Coordinates of C-alpha atoms in Angstrom, one line a residue:
M1 CA 15.6 23.3 -21.7
S2 CA 19.3 24.3 -21.4
S3 CA 20.8 24.6 -17.9
Y4 CA 23.0 27.4 -19.1
D5 CA 22.2 31.1 -19.4
Y6 CA 23.5 31.2 -23.0
D7 CA 24.1 28.7 -25.8
L8 CA 27.2 30.8 -26.8
F9 CA 29.1 33.5 -25.0
V10 CA 31.8 35.4 -26.9
I11 CA 34.6 37.3 -25.2
G12 CA 35.9 40.0 -27.5
G13 CA 34.0 42.2 -29.9
G14 CA 36.5 42.2 -32.9
S15 CA 35.7 41.0 -36.4
G16 CA 36.0 37.3 -35.5
G17 CA 34.0 37.5 -32.3
V18 CA 31.3 39.6 -33.8
R19 CA 30.8 37.4 -36.8
A20 CA 30.5 34.3 -34.7
A21 CA 28.1 35.9 -32.3
R22 CA 25.9 37.5 -35.0
V23 CA 25.6 34.3 -37.2
A24 CA 25.0 32.1 -34.2
A25 CA 22.3 34.4 -33.0
S26 CA 20.7 34.4 -36.4
L27 CA 20.5 30.6 -36.2
G28 CA 18.3 31.0 -33.1
K29 CA 21.0 30.4 -30.5
K30 CA 20.9 32.5 -27.3
V31 CA 24.1 34.5 -27.6
A32 CA 25.9 37.2 -25.6
I33 CA 29.0 39.0 -26.5
A34 CA 31.2 41.1 -24.2
E35 CA 33.7 43.8 -25.2
E36 CA 35.6 46.0 -22.7
Y37 CA 36.8 48.7 -25.1
R38 CA 34.9 49.3 -28.3
Y39 CA 33.1 47.0 -30.8
G40 CA 35.0 46.4 -34.0
G41 CA 38.3 45.3 -32.5
T42 CA 41.8 46.2 -33.6
C43 CA 41.0 46.4 -37.3
V44 CA 38.1 48.8 -37.2
I45 CA 39.0 50.9 -34.1
R46 CA 42.8 51.2 -34.1
G47 CA 44.2 49.2 -37.0
C48 CA 43.5 48.5 -40.7
V49 CA 40.6 50.9 -41.2
P50 CA 42.0 54.1 -39.6
K51 CA 45.4 53.3 -40.9
K52 CA 44.1 53.1 -44.5
L53 CA 42.4 56.5 -44.0
F54 CA 45.7 57.9 -42.8
V55 CA 47.4 56.4 -45.8
Y56 CA 45.0 58.2 -48.1
A57 CA 45.6 61.5 -46.3
S58 CA 49.4 61.1 -46.6
Q59 CA 49.3 60.6 -50.4
F60 CA 47.7 63.9 -51.3
H61 CA 51.0 65.9 -51.2
E62 CA 52.3 63.8 -54.1
H63 CA 48.9 64.0 -55.9
F64 CA 49.2 67.8 -55.8
E65 CA 52.8 67.6 -57.2
D66 CA 51.8 65.2 -59.9
A67 CA 48.9 67.3 -61.0
E68 CA 51.2 70.0 -62.5
G69 CA 52.6 67.4 -65.0
F70 CA 49.0 67.0 -66.3
G71 CA 48.4 70.7 -66.8
W72 CA 46.8 71.6 -63.5
T73 CA 47.9 74.6 -61.5
V74 CA 47.5 73.7 -57.8
G75 CA 47.4 76.6 -55.3
E76 CA 49.0 76.7 -51.9
S77 CA 47.9 73.8 -49.7
S78 CA 48.1 73.0 -46.0
F79 CA 47.4 70.1 -43.8
N80 CA 45.3 70.0 -40.5
W81 CA 46.1 67.0 -38.4
K82 CA 43.3 67.6 -35.9
K83 CA 40.8 67.8 -38.7
L84 CA 42.0 64.4 -40.1
V85 CA 41.7 62.8 -36.6
T86 CA 38.2 64.2 -36.1
A87 CA 37.0 62.9 -39.5
K88 CA 38.7 59.5 -38.8
D89 CA 37.0 59.3 -35.4
A90 CA 33.6 60.0 -36.9
E91 CA 34.0 57.2 -39.4
I92 CA 35.2 54.8 -36.8
A93 CA 32.2 55.6 -34.6
R94 CA 29.9 55.0 -37.6
L95 CA 31.5 51.6 -38.3
E96 CA 31.2 50.6 -34.6
G97 CA 27.6 51.5 -34.8
L98 CA 27.1 49.1 -37.7
Y99 CA 28.8 46.3 -35.8
K100 CA 26.4 46.8 -32.9
K101 CA 23.4 47.1 -35.2
G102 CA 24.2 43.8 -36.9
L103 CA 24.5 42.1 -33.5
A104 CA 21.2 43.6 -32.2
G105 CA 19.4 42.8 -35.4
A106 CA 20.4 39.1 -34.9
N107 CA 19.1 39.3 -31.3
A108 CA 22.6 38.8 -29.7
E109 CA 22.9 40.4 -26.3
I110 CA 25.6 43.2 -26.4
L111 CA 27.6 43.6 -23.2
E112 CA 30.0 46.5 -22.7
T113 CA 32.2 45.1 -20.0
R114 CA 35.4 43.1 -19.5
A115 CA 34.6 39.4 -19.2
E116 CA 36.8 36.8 -17.5
L117 CA 36.5 33.0 -17.2
V118 CA 35.7 31.5 -13.9
D119 CA 35.6 27.9 -15.1
A120 CA 34.9 26.1 -18.3
H121 CA 31.3 27.2 -18.4
T122 CA 31.2 30.3 -16.2
I123 CA 32.1 33.9 -17.1
R124 CA 32.3 36.9 -14.7
L125 CA 31.2 40.3 -16.0
M126 CA 33.7 42.6 -14.4
K127 CA 31.6 45.8 -14.6
T128 CA 29.0 44.4 -12.3
G129 CA 30.7 41.3 -10.8
Q130 CA 27.8 39.2 -12.1
T131 CA 28.5 35.6 -13.2
V132 CA 26.8 33.9 -16.2
T133 CA 27.0 30.5 -17.7
A134 CA 27.3 29.3 -21.3
K135 CA 27.3 25.9 -23.0
T136 CA 29.9 27.1 -25.5
I137 CA 32.5 29.9 -25.1
I138 CA 34.6 31.7 -27.7
V139 CA 37.7 33.7 -26.7
A140 CA 38.4 36.3 -29.4
T141 CA 40.2 39.0 -27.6
G142 CA 42.8 39.7 -30.3
G143 CA 46.3 41.0 -29.7
R144 CA 48.0 44.1 -28.4
P145 CA 51.3 45.9 -29.2
N146 CA 54.4 44.5 -27.5
P147 CA 55.5 47.3 -25.1
H148 CA 59.1 46.1 -25.3
A149 CA 59.4 46.6 -21.6
A150 CA 63.1 45.6 -21.6
L151 CA 64.0 48.9 -23.4
P152 CA 65.0 51.5 -20.9
G153 CA 62.7 54.5 -21.5
H154 CA 60.0 52.4 -23.2
E155 CA 57.4 54.4 -21.2
F156 CA 58.2 57.5 -23.2
C157 CA 57.4 55.7 -26.5
I158 CA 54.0 55.2 -28.2
S159 CA 52.6 52.2 -30.1
S160 CA 50.4 52.1 -33.2
N161 CA 47.4 52.5 -30.8
E162 CA 48.4 56.0 -29.6
A163 CA 49.5 57.0 -33.2
F164 CA 45.9 57.4 -34.1
H165 CA 45.2 59.9 -31.3
L166 CA 48.3 62.1 -31.1
E167 CA 47.3 65.6 -29.9
E168 CA 49.5 67.1 -32.6
L169 CA 51.7 66.0 -35.4
P170 CA 55.3 65.8 -34.4
K171 CA 58.1 67.4 -36.3
S172 CA 60.1 64.2 -36.2
I173 CA 59.5 60.5 -35.4
V174 CA 61.7 57.4 -35.0
I175 CA 59.9 54.1 -35.6
A176 CA 61.4 50.9 -34.3
G177 CA 60.5 47.8 -36.3
G178 CA 60.6 46.5 -39.8
G179 CA 57.3 44.8 -40.2
Y180 CA 54.2 46.0 -42.1
I181 CA 53.0 48.2 -39.2
A182 CA 56.3 50.0 -38.9
V183 CA 56.7 50.4 -42.7
E184 CA 53.2 51.7 -43.2
F185 CA 53.4 54.3 -40.4
A186 CA 56.8 55.4 -41.6
N187 CA 55.2 56.2 -45.0
I188 CA 52.2 57.8 -43.4
F189 CA 54.1 60.2 -41.1
H190 CA 56.6 61.1 -43.9
G191 CA 53.7 61.8 -46.3
L192 CA 52.2 64.2 -43.7
G193 CA 55.5 66.1 -43.5
V194 CA 57.1 64.5 -40.5
E195 CA 60.9 63.9 -40.5
T196 CA 60.9 60.1 -40.3
T197 CA 63.5 57.5 -39.4
L198 CA 62.9 53.7 -39.4
I199 CA 65.3 51.6 -37.3
Y200 CA 65.3 47.8 -37.7
R201 CA 67.6 45.1 -36.4
G202 CA 67.3 43.0 -39.5
A203 CA 69.2 43.2 -42.8
E204 CA 66.2 44.3 -44.7
I205 CA 62.6 45.4 -44.0
L206 CA 59.6 43.1 -44.3
S207 CA 61.3 39.9 -43.5
R208 CA 58.6 37.5 -44.8
F209 CA 58.1 39.1 -48.2
D210 CA 59.7 38.5 -51.5
E211 CA 63.3 39.9 -51.6
D212 CA 62.8 41.9 -54.8
L213 CA 59.8 43.7 -53.3
R214 CA 61.6 44.3 -50.0
R215 CA 64.6 45.9 -51.7
G216 CA 62.4 47.8 -54.2
L217 CA 60.3 49.3 -51.4
H218 CA 63.4 50.2 -49.3
E219 CA 64.9 52.1 -52.3
A220 CA 61.6 53.9 -53.0
M221 CA 61.2 55.0 -49.3
V222 CA 64.8 56.3 -49.1
A223 CA 64.3 58.2 -52.4
K224 CA 61.3 59.9 -50.9
G225 CA 63.4 61.0 -47.9
I226 CA 62.7 58.4 -45.2
R227 CA 65.8 57.4 -43.3
I228 CA 66.1 53.6 -42.8
L229 CA 68.7 52.2 -40.4
C230 CA 69.0 48.4 -40.7
H231 CA 71.2 46.2 -38.6
D232 CA 70.5 48.5 -35.6
T233 CA 68.4 48.7 -32.5
L234 CA 67.3 51.2 -29.8
Q235 CA 69.3 50.9 -26.6
K236 CA 67.7 53.6 -24.5
V237 CA 65.2 56.4 -24.8
S238 CA 65.3 59.4 -22.4
K239 CA 63.1 62.5 -22.2
G240 CA 64.4 66.0 -22.0
E241 CA 63.1 69.5 -22.5
D242 CA 63.6 69.4 -26.2
G243 CA 62.1 66.0 -26.9
L244 CA 63.4 62.5 -26.8
T245 CA 67.0 61.3 -27.0
L246 CA 67.7 57.9 -28.4
E247 CA 70.8 55.8 -28.0
T248 CA 71.3 53.3 -30.8
M249 CA 73.6 50.3 -31.1
N250 CA 75.2 51.3 -34.4
N251 CA 74.2 54.9 -35.3
G252 CA 75.0 56.9 -32.2
T253 CA 72.5 59.3 -30.7
L254 CA 69.3 60.4 -32.4
Q255 CA 66.7 63.1 -31.5
A256 CA 63.0 62.7 -32.1
G257 CA 59.7 64.4 -31.1
V258 CA 58.0 61.0 -30.9
V259 CA 59.3 57.4 -30.7
M260 CA 57.0 54.6 -31.9
L261 CA 57.6 51.0 -31.1
A262 CA 56.3 48.6 -33.7
L263 CA 58.1 45.5 -32.5
G264 CA 55.4 42.9 -32.8
R265 CA 52.1 42.1 -31.1
D266 CA 51.3 39.8 -28.2
P267 CA 48.1 37.7 -27.7
N268 CA 45.7 39.5 -25.4
T269 CA 45.2 36.8 -22.8
E270 CA 46.6 38.3 -19.6
G271 CA 44.1 38.1 -16.8
L272 CA 41.3 36.4 -18.8
G273 CA 41.0 33.5 -16.3
L274 CA 42.3 30.9 -18.8
E275 CA 44.1 29.0 -16.0
S276 CA 40.9 28.8 -14.0
A277 CA 39.1 27.3 -16.9
G278 CA 42.0 25.0 -17.7
V279 CA 42.7 26.5 -21.1
A280 CA 46.3 25.8 -22.3
V281 CA 48.4 28.6 -23.8
D282 CA 51.9 28.6 -25.4
A283 CA 55.1 30.3 -24.2
R284 CA 53.9 33.6 -25.7
G285 CA 50.5 33.4 -24.1
A286 CA 48.7 32.5 -27.3
I287 CA 45.8 30.1 -26.8
I288 CA 46.5 26.7 -28.2
V289 CA 43.8 25.4 -30.6
D290 CA 43.3 22.4 -32.8
V291 CA 42.4 22.5 -36.5
Y292 CA 38.8 23.4 -35.7
S293 CA 39.8 26.3 -33.4
R294 CA 38.9 24.3 -30.3
T295 CA 41.1 24.6 -27.2
N296 CA 42.0 21.7 -25.0
V297 CA 38.7 22.4 -23.1
E298 CA 36.1 20.8 -25.3
N299 CA 33.5 23.6 -25.1
I300 CA 35.9 26.5 -25.4
Y301 CA 37.1 27.8 -28.8
A302 CA 39.5 30.6 -29.7
L303 CA 39.6 32.7 -32.8
G304 CA 41.8 35.4 -34.4
D305 CA 45.0 37.0 -33.2
V306 CA 44.6 35.6 -29.7
T307 CA 45.7 32.2 -31.1
N308 CA 48.7 33.7 -33.0
R309 CA 48.0 31.7 -36.2
V310 CA 47.6 34.2 -39.0
Q311 CA 47.1 37.8 -37.8
L312 CA 44.7 39.1 -40.4
T313 CA 41.1 40.3 -40.0
P314 CA 39.7 38.2 -42.9
V315 CA 41.3 35.1 -41.3
A316 CA 39.6 35.7 -38.0
I317 CA 36.2 36.1 -39.9
H318 CA 37.0 32.9 -41.8
E319 CA 37.7 31.1 -38.6
A320 CA 34.4 32.3 -37.1
M321 CA 32.5 30.9 -40.1
C322 CA 34.3 27.6 -39.8
F323 CA 33.3 27.5 -36.1
I324 CA 29.6 28.0 -37.1
E325 CA 29.8 25.1 -39.6
T326 CA 31.5 22.9 -37.0
E327 CA 29.5 23.7 -33.9
Y328 CA 26.0 24.4 -35.3
K329 CA 25.7 22.9 -38.7
N330 CA 27.2 19.4 -38.1
N331 CA 29.8 20.1 -40.8
P332 CA 33.3 20.0 -39.2
T333 CA 35.3 22.6 -41.2
R334 CA 38.9 23.5 -40.9
P335 CA 40.1 27.0 -41.7
D336 CA 42.1 27.1 -44.9
Y337 CA 45.3 29.1 -44.5
E338 CA 46.7 28.4 -48.0
L339 CA 47.2 31.2 -50.5
I340 CA 46.1 34.2 -48.4
P341 CA 46.4 37.5 -50.3
T342 CA 48.3 40.1 -48.3
A343 CA 48.9 43.8 -48.8
V344 CA 51.3 46.2 -47.2
F345 CA 49.9 49.7 -47.6
S346 CA 53.3 51.3 -47.9
Q347 CA 54.0 53.9 -50.6
P348 CA 54.4 52.3 -53.1
E349 CA 52.3 49.4 -51.8
I350 CA 52.9 45.7 -51.9
G351 CA 50.4 43.1 -52.9
T352 CA 51.3 39.4 -52.7
V353 CA 49.8 35.9 -52.7
G354 CA 51.5 32.6 -52.5
L355 CA 55.2 31.7 -52.1
S356 CA 58.1 34.1 -52.4
E357 CA 60.9 33.2 -54.6
E358 CA 63.0 32.1 -51.6
E359 CA 60.2 29.9 -50.2
A360 CA 59.4 28.3 -53.5
G361 CA 63.0 27.5 -54.2
K362 CA 63.1 25.4 -51.1
R363 CA 59.9 23.5 -52.0
Y364 CA 60.2 22.9 -55.8
G365 CA 63.0 21.4 -57.7
E366 CA 62.9 23.9 -60.6
L367 CA 61.2 27.3 -60.9
E368 CA 60.5 29.7 -63.6
V369 CA 60.6 33.3 -62.5
Y370 CA 58.9 36.0 -64.5
R371 CA 59.9 39.5 -63.5
A372 CA 59.0 42.9 -64.9
Q373 CA 60.2 46.3 -63.7
F374 CA 58.8 49.4 -65.4
R375 CA 57.7 53.0 -65.0
P376 CA 53.9 53.2 -64.8
L377 CA 52.1 55.4 -67.3
K378 CA 51.1 58.0 -64.7
A379 CA 54.7 58.7 -63.8
T380 CA 55.6 59.6 -67.3
L381 CA 53.9 63.0 -67.2
S382 CA 54.2 63.6 -63.5
G383 CA 58.0 63.1 -63.7
R384 CA 58.1 60.9 -60.7
A385 CA 60.9 58.3 -60.8
E386 CA 58.9 55.4 -59.3
R387 CA 59.1 51.9 -60.7
M388 CA 56.6 49.0 -60.4
I389 CA 57.8 45.4 -59.9
M390 CA 55.8 42.4 -60.8
K391 CA 56.8 38.8 -60.3
L392 CA 55.2 35.4 -61.0
I393 CA 56.8 32.3 -59.5
V394 CA 56.0 29.2 -61.5
D395 CA 56.6 25.5 -60.7
A396 CA 58.4 24.4 -63.9
A397 CA 57.1 20.8 -63.7
S398 CA 53.4 21.6 -63.4
R399 CA 53.5 25.1 -64.8
K400 CA 51.3 26.1 -61.9
V401 CA 51.7 29.7 -60.6
V402 CA 52.7 29.3 -57.0
G403 CA 53.4 33.0 -56.1
A404 CA 52.5 36.4 -57.4
H405 CA 54.1 39.6 -56.1
I406 CA 53.5 43.3 -57.0
L407 CA 55.1 46.5 -55.8
G408 CA 53.3 49.7 -57.0
H409 CA 50.0 51.6 -57.1
D410 CA 46.9 49.4 -56.4
A411 CA 49.0 46.3 -55.7
G412 CA 46.6 45.3 -53.0
E413 CA 43.7 45.4 -55.3
M414 CA 45.5 43.3 -57.9
A415 CA 46.6 40.8 -55.2
Q416 CA 43.0 40.2 -54.2
L417 CA 42.1 39.1 -57.7
L418 CA 45.3 37.1 -58.0
G419 CA 44.3 35.3 -54.9
V420 CA 41.3 33.9 -56.7
T421 CA 43.5 33.0 -59.7
L422 CA 46.1 31.1 -57.6
K423 CA 43.4 29.5 -55.4
A424 CA 41.8 28.1 -58.6
G425 CA 45.2 26.5 -59.5
C426 CA 45.8 28.4 -62.7
T427 CA 48.9 27.7 -64.7
K428 CA 51.3 30.1 -66.5
D429 CA 49.6 28.9 -69.7
D430 CA 46.3 30.3 -68.3
F431 CA 47.9 33.6 -67.8
D432 CA 49.4 33.6 -71.3
Q433 CA 46.1 32.8 -72.9
T434 CA 44.3 35.7 -71.1
M435 CA 43.9 38.8 -73.2
A436 CA 45.7 41.9 -71.8
L437 CA 43.7 44.9 -70.7
H438 CA 45.5 47.9 -72.2
P439 CA 46.7 50.4 -71.0
T440 CA 47.0 49.1 -67.4
A441 CA 49.8 48.1 -65.1
A442 CA 48.1 44.8 -64.5
E443 CA 48.5 43.7 -68.1
E444 CA 52.1 43.0 -67.4
L445 CA 50.9 39.9 -65.4
V446 CA 49.7 38.3 -68.7
T447 CA 52.3 39.6 -71.1
M448 CA 55.5 38.2 -69.5
Y449 CA 55.9 35.3 -71.9
A450 CA 59.6 34.3 -71.3
P451 CA 61.1 33.5 -67.9
S452 CA 63.5 36.2 -66.6
Y453 CA 65.5 33.4 -65.0
R454 CA 65.2 29.9 -63.5
I455 CA 65.8 28.5 -60.0
R456 CA 67.1 24.9 -59.9
D457 CA 67.7 23.2 -56.5
G458 CA 67.4 26.6 -54.8
K459 CA 70.0 28.3 -57.0
R460 CA 69.5 30.8 -59.9
V461 CA 70.6 29.4 -63.3

C-alpha cells in the first residue's frame, strides 16, 4: 500500500500534462492533475488553435477577391469581429470539454486550482489550502508572454493572450517582434482590415528560418500592405485621448490603436515552490531536466515549455509519452528532437523540416541546393502576384535530403509529410524516383532534377 495520496500528481493542464495524466491513469495509477486557468493549455485556449481559426477568418477577403477571376460575382461583404470571437470561444470550450472528458474517462482526478510545491513529495492546493502527497510529480505549467517590463509604457500594451479577447477590432496596430507569433498576428490583423505595422530589432524576420523563405515572406507581406520596420525597437509607449503614441529608435513617432508585444515567452515557474522542493532552474527560470525530462530531484519531472527546450505542442506530448515509457513501462526513452516539422501560419505560410541552408553549410562539406520559385496555378486566374518557393538541401556526399523548406499555400501540410520522408532518411534519388502528382504545387518537390547551386565549405559555388 502506497504511503502517498497519489502515484502521480501533474501540475499544469496543457497538452503535455494532460497526456501524461490520462495515460498514467489508464495504466491503473492513481493520478491527480491541477490547472489554475483552463484545461488545454496555451495551445488550445490561447495559442495554436484559436490562432489558426483567426488565420482562416483573415483569409476570406482574398478568397472573395480571387473568386472574380474564376467567374464568380461576389456581393458586398462585411466582417463582424465579435461574431468571430464568440464562435472561437464556443469551439475552445468544446475542446476543453474533450480534454476533461478524456481525463475523467481514464479515472484521473481533475482539480481546478493552482498547485504549488511544498517539498519533493507534497503539493499545496491553493484554492483550499489543502496539502496532498504524491510519489511522482510532473511540472507542466508551460510558458507565458514576456511582458517586456523594461519598456516604459509596457502596461498599455497587449500580448498574444489579450489579442484573442479584444472588445473590438482596432483601426491600427503595431506589433513588436519578429518571431512566428508576431508574424502570424501581423497577417491576421491585416487580413481583417487593420492597418498593421511590424517592428523588429533584427535585420530580417523569423531569425531561425531559411533565409530565402524569410526574404520571400517579408516581400509578400509588404506587397499586401503590411509595414515592416527592421533594425528598430520601441523606446516608449504613452497613452493619450486619441490612442497610443510610440517612440521608436529609428523611425520616429508612430500612432496606433493597439500595441502588441510579441517579444518571446518565459517559462511559467514563478511562485511554484520549486525552491522549497529543491528543483533547479536556469537563469531564465526554466526547469533544468536530463534527457528523460527528470529534474535534479529524482521523483520530479518537467515537460513542455516550462523546460524551454522546444516550444511546440507536439513536442510536449512526445515528452509526456517518453515519461510514461520511462517511469511506468521500464523502458527508458529519450525524447527525439531531430527533424521536427514546423509551420508558420503566415500568409503565405511557411512549412519547414530539417536544416536551413545556412545551418547545413556549417555542418556539411558540400551541399546541393535545389530551389524552385513559381506562380501557383490558382494565382493565374485570380491575378494575384504571389510566388511559391521550394527548397531541398542535400548532403552531396550521401545524397541525403537534410532540409526541406516551402513558402506558399498549404506549406504546413506538405511539411508534415516531408517530416516522415526526412525522418526515414530518404535521399534525393528517392525524391527523383517518385512519380509527380500533377497538377499540384507539391510536384515541384520531386521534379527538381538539377541543383540550382552548390555550397562548398560554407560558400556558394
